Amino acid sequence: MQAEPLQVRQGSRTRWVIMGVSGCGKSTIGAALAASFTVPFLEGDAFHPADNVSKMASGVPLDDDDRAGWLQALASEITQAQRDDRGLVLSCSALKRRYRDLLREADPQLRFVHLAGPRELIADRMHQRPDHYMPPSLLDSQLRILEPLQPDEGGLTLDITLAPTALVERITASA
């Protein structure tokens, strides 16, 4: 009788996007989830071209044209992980459904986690990170265009008032 291969941890071959407005905890939760599954974590902000960063740093919101190349770069990373049959956790605001649809084209099995919470909590978090290029003044522009994750999109919405460990546990339980 042939030996069974070692059990692969549930969720470790899944590609995840941790989404939401700036300051909701995408990087914190994304890094913790990736560590939990022992898969790579990609900080979506690192894929923004310098022009986008400069624009945001000066308090100007990005538009769809600004985001197009950035989203395409992220989709390429997702495509490669899917081709390699490996898990990945990626932080990305993914504020509009069409942005998520573009990412989902790269991997139809892509899962989303929408980190949502009170504006006041998010604004407070943004004020506590003075070295970040994204100023708190852009929070309302992000909230205005945010299209919350819908039930048919393959994911879950979590309340950021919960502790990071509780959020990661809920995500791993859903895997």
mmCIF file of C-alpha atoms in Angstrom:
data_model
loop_
_atom_site.group_PDB
_atom_site.id
_atom_site.type_symbol
_atom_site.label_atom_id
_atom_site.label_comp_id
_atom_site.label_asym_id
_atom_site.label_seq_id
_atom_site.Cartn_x
_atom_site.Cartn_y
_atom_site.Cartn_z
ATOM 1 C CA MET A 1 0.000 0.000 0.000
ATOM 2 C CA GLN A 2 1.324 3.434 -0.954
ATOM 3 C CA ALA A 3 1.799 6.004 1.820
ATOM 4 C CA GLU A 4 -0.483 9.019 1.804
ATOM 5 C CA PRO A 5 1.263 12.373 1.236
ATOM 6 C CA LEU A 6 1.596 14.649 4.236
ATOM 7 C CA GLN A 7 -1.600 16.554 4.915
ATOM 8 C CA VAL A 8 -1.448 20.086 3.527
ATOM 9 C CA ARG A 9 -2.820 22.580 6.030
ATOM 10 C CA GLN A 10 -6.295 23.716 5.028
ATOM 11 C CA GLY A 11 -6.033 27.144 3.375
ATOM 12 C CA SER A 12 -2.302 26.980 2.702
ATOM 13 C CA ARG A 13 -2.846 26.732 -1.074
ATOM 14 C CA THR A 14 -5.525 29.392 -1.180
ATOM 15 C CA ARG A 15 -4.900 32.863 -2.516
ATOM 16 C CA TRP A 16 -6.297 35.550 -0.175
ATOM 17 C CA VAL A 17 -6.814 39.296 -0.548
ATOM 18 C CA ILE A 18 -7.162 41.240 2.687
ATOM 19 C CA MET A 19 -9.153 44.316 1.683
ATOM 20 C CA GLY A 20 -10.586 47.521 3.081
ATOM 21 C CA VAL A 21 -9.835 51.191 3.452
ATOM 22 C CA SER A 22 -6.478 52.488 4.593
ATOM 23 C CA GLY A 23 -5.974 51.999 8.320
ATOM 24 C CA CYS A 24 -8.298 49.000 8.707
ATOM 25 C CA GLY A 25 -5.438 46.581 9.458
ATOM 26 C CA LYS A 26 -4.812 44.895 6.106
ATOM 27 C CA SER A 27 -1.051 44.626 6.602
ATOM 28 C CA THR A 28 -1.251 43.406 10.194
ATOM 29 C CA ILE A 29 -3.897 40.783 9.508
ATOM 30 C CA GLY A 30 -2.388 39.819 6.158
ATOM 31 C CA ALA A 31 1.063 39.194 7.618
ATOM 32 C CA ALA A 32 -0.391 37.197 10.517
ATOM 33 C CA LEU A 33 -2.574 35.112 8.201
ATOM 34 C CA ALA A 34 0.338 34.403 5.874
ATOM 35 C CA ALA A 35 2.440 33.297 8.859
ATOM 36 C CA SER A 36 -0.404 31.080 10.030
ATOM 37 C CA PHE A 37 -0.572 29.332 6.641
ATOM 38 C CA THR A 38 3.204 29.534 6.072
ATOM 39 C CA VAL A 39 2.718 31.259 2.727
ATOM 40 C CA PRO A 40 4.126 34.500 1.297
ATOM 41 C CA PHE A 41 2.598 37.849 2.233
ATOM 42 C CA LEU A 42 2.650 40.632 -0.339
ATOM 43 C CA GLU A 43 2.112 44.196 0.818
ATOM 44 C CA GLY A 44 -0.045 45.665 -1.929
ATOM 45 C CA ASP A 45 1.156 49.192 -1.183
ATOM 46 C CA ALA A 46 4.665 48.159 -2.258
ATOM 47 C CA PHE A 47 3.346 47.702 -5.812
ATOM 48 C CA HIS A 48 2.139 51.298 -6.195
ATOM 49 C CA PRO A 49 4.217 53.288 -8.674
ATOM 50 C CA ALA A 50 6.006 56.342 -7.279
ATOM 51 C CA ASP A 51 3.482 58.677 -8.931
ATOM 52 C CA ASN A 52 0.626 57.065 -7.004
ATOM 53 C CA VAL A 53 2.494 57.333 -3.712
ATOM 54 C CA SER A 54 3.325 60.987 -4.370
ATOM 55 C CA LYS A 55 -0.256 61.741 -5.273
ATOM 56 C CA MET A 56 -1.623 60.136 -2.099
ATOM 57 C CA ALA A 57 1.082 61.695 0.078
ATOM 58 C CA SER A 58 0.011 65.108 -1.175
ATOM 59 C CA GLY A 59 -3.597 64.384 -0.191
ATOM 60 C CA VAL A 60 -4.985 63.655 -3.652
ATOM 61 C CA PRO A 61 -7.130 60.515 -3.960
ATOM 62 C CA LEU A 62 -6.288 57.990 -6.657
ATOM 63 C CA ASP A 63 -8.736 57.479 -9.504
ATOM 64 C CA ASP A 64 -9.469 54.379 -11.547
ATOM 65 C CA ASP A 65 -6.748 55.225 -14.077
ATOM 66 C CA ASP A 66 -4.175 55.576 -11.278
ATOM 67 C CA ARG A 67 -5.133 52.196 -9.877
ATOM 68 C CA ALA A 68 -5.225 50.296 -13.195
ATOM 69 C CA GLY A 69 -1.518 49.426 -13.497
ATOM 70 C CA TRP A 70 -1.252 48.741 -9.771
ATOM 71 C CA LEU A 71 -4.164 46.288 -9.870
ATOM 72 C CA GLN A 72 -2.694 44.626 -12.951
ATOM 73 C CA ALA A 73 0.620 44.111 -11.133
ATOM 74 C CA LEU A 74 -1.215 42.533 -8.198
ATOM 75 C CA ALA A 75 -3.242 40.333 -10.557
ATOM 76 C CA SER A 76 0.035 39.102 -12.094
ATOM 77 C CA GLU A 77 1.267 38.028 -8.657
ATOM 78 C CA ILE A 78 -2.007 36.180 -8.038
ATOM 79 C CA THR A 79 -1.813 34.504 -11.454
ATOM 80 C CA GLN A 80 1.697 33.260 -10.738
ATOM 81 C CA ALA A 81 0.725 31.866 -7.327
ATOM 82 C CA GLN A 82 -2.270 30.114 -8.887
ATOM 83 C CA ARG A 83 -0.113 28.634 -11.671
ATOM 84 C CA ASP A 84 2.384 27.433 -9.063
ATOM 85 C CA ASP A 85 -0.474 26.011 -6.947
ATOM 86 C CA ARG A 86 0.769 27.871 -3.895
ATOM 87 C CA GLY A 87 -0.944 29.966 -1.316
ATOM 88 C CA LEU A 88 -0.565 33.707 -1.063
ATOM 89 C CA VAL A 89 -1.883 36.500 1.120
ATOM 90 C CA LEU A 90 -2.036 39.952 -0.427
ATOM 91 C CA SER A 91 -3.124 43.251 1.092
ATOM 92 C CA CYS A 92 -5.068 45.455 -1.312
ATOM 93 C CA SER A 93 -7.755 48.037 -0.675
ATOM 94 C CA ALA A 94 -9.882 46.520 -3.501
ATOM 95 C CA LEU A 95 -12.447 49.227 -2.800
ATOM 96 C CA LYS A 96 -14.685 48.597 -5.808
ATOM 97 C CA ARG A 97 -16.231 45.384 -7.026
ATOM 98 C CA ARG A 98 -14.726 45.866 -10.477
ATOM 99 C CA TYR A 99 -11.254 45.965 -8.870
ATOM 100 C CA ARG A 100 -12.022 42.691 -7.108
ATOM 101 C CA ASP A 101 -13.397 41.233 -10.342
ATOM 102 C CA LEU A 102 -10.127 42.089 -12.085
ATOM 103 C CA LEU A 103 -8.162 40.326 -9.332
ATOM 104 C CA ARG A 104 -10.563 37.374 -9.435
ATOM 105 C CA GLU A 105 -9.896 36.993 -13.182
ATOM 106 C CA ALA A 106 -6.352 36.051 -12.158
ATOM 107 C CA ASP A 107 -7.725 33.253 -9.961
ATOM 108 C CA PRO A 108 -11.426 32.389 -9.878
ATOM 109 C CA GLN A 109 -10.898 30.726 -6.474
ATOM 110 C CA LEU A 110 -9.471 33.921 -4.948
ATOM 111 C CA ARG A 111 -10.855 34.607 -1.459
ATOM 112 C CA PHE A 112 -11.428 38.063 0.013
ATOM 113 C CA VAL A 113 -11.489 39.233 3.614
ATOM 114 C CA HIS A 114 -13.062 42.663 4.015
ATOM 115 C CA LEU A 115 -11.880 44.334 7.215
ATOM 116 C CA ALA A 116 -14.606 46.782 8.174
ATOM 117 C CA GLY A 117 -15.198 48.989 11.174
ATOM 118 C CA PRO A 118 -16.173 52.373 12.515
ATOM 119 C CA ARG A 119 -14.748 55.423 10.763
ATOM 120 C CA GLU A 120 -13.575 56.871 14.092
ATOM 121 C CA LEU A 121 -11.481 53.786 14.899
ATOM 122 C CA ILE A 122 -9.922 53.750 11.437
ATOM 123 C CA ALA A 123 -9.173 57.481 11.569
ATOM 124 C CA ASP A 124 -7.553 57.033 14.987
ATOM 125 C CA ARG A 125 -5.361 54.239 13.634
ATOM 126 C CA MET A 126 -4.318 56.408 10.696
ATOM 127 C CA HIS A 127 -3.340 59.250 13.043
ATOM 128 C CA GLN A 128 -1.144 56.813 14.992
ATOM 129 C CA ARG A 129 1.068 56.095 11.985
ATOM 130 C CA PRO A 130 2.575 59.482 11.095
ATOM 131 C CA ASP A 131 5.269 58.015 8.838
ATOM 132 C CA HIS A 132 2.778 56.436 6.419
ATOM 133 C CA TYR A 133 2.343 58.206 3.074
ATOM 134 C CA MET A 134 -1.460 57.892 3.196
ATOM 135 C CA PRO A 135 -2.795 60.891 5.136
ATOM 136 C CA PRO A 136 -5.931 60.580 7.290
ATOM 137 C CA SER A 137 -7.512 63.261 5.098
ATOM 138 C CA LEU A 138 -8.019 60.628 2.365
ATOM 139 C CA LEU A 139 -10.073 58.280 4.549
ATOM 140 C CA ASP A 140 -13.419 59.839 3.616
ATOM 141 C CA SER A 141 -12.657 59.608 -0.115
ATOM 142 C CA GLN A 142 -11.973 55.892 0.320
ATOM 143 C CA LEU A 143 -15.128 55.363 2.351
ATOM 144 C CA ARG A 144 -17.154 57.168 -0.338
ATOM 145 C CA ILE A 145 -16.077 54.797 -3.114
ATOM 146 C CA LEU A 146 -15.983 51.620 -1.000
ATOM 147 C CA GLU A 147 -18.304 48.936 -2.332
ATOM 148 C CA PRO A 148 -18.541 46.376 0.482
ATOM 149 C CA LEU A 149 -17.813 42.743 -0.271
ATOM 150 C CA GLN A 150 -20.968 40.984 -1.440
ATOM 151 C CA PRO A 151 -22.075 37.453 -0.472
ATOM 152 C CA ASP A 152 -21.433 36.126 -4.004
ATOM 153 C CA GLU A 153 -17.793 37.275 -4.009
ATOM 154 C CA GLY A 154 -16.156 34.393 -2.179
ATOM 155 C CA GLY A 155 -15.093 35.839 1.105
ATOM 156 C CA LEU A 156 -16.076 37.221 4.439
ATOM 157 C CA THR A 157 -16.428 40.562 6.173
ATOM 158 C CA LEU A 158 -14.922 40.907 9.634
ATOM 159 C CA ASP A 159 -15.274 43.564 12.320
ATOM 160 C CA ILE A 160 -11.944 45.258 13.063
ATOM 161 C CA THR A 161 -12.963 45.931 16.659
ATOM 162 C CA LEU A 162 -11.971 42.300 17.272
ATOM 163 C CA ALA A 163 -8.387 41.517 18.255
ATOM 164 C CA PRO A 164 -6.041 40.597 15.383
ATOM 165 C CA THR A 165 -5.666 37.043 16.723
ATOM 166 C CA ALA A 166 -9.450 36.609 16.734
ATOM 167 C CA LEU A 167 -9.651 37.908 13.156
ATOM 168 C CA VAL A 168 -6.983 35.489 11.950
ATOM 169 C CA GLU A 169 -8.717 32.621 13.772
ATOM 170 C CA ARG A 170 -11.993 33.441 12.010
ATOM 171 C CA ILE A 171 -10.288 33.512 8.652
ATOM 172 C CA THR A 172 -8.471 30.219 9.188
ATOM 173 C CA ALA A 173 -11.714 28.620 10.426
ATOM 174 C CA SER A 174 -13.378 29.646 7.163
ATOM 175 C CA ALA A 175 -10.613 28.121 5.002
#
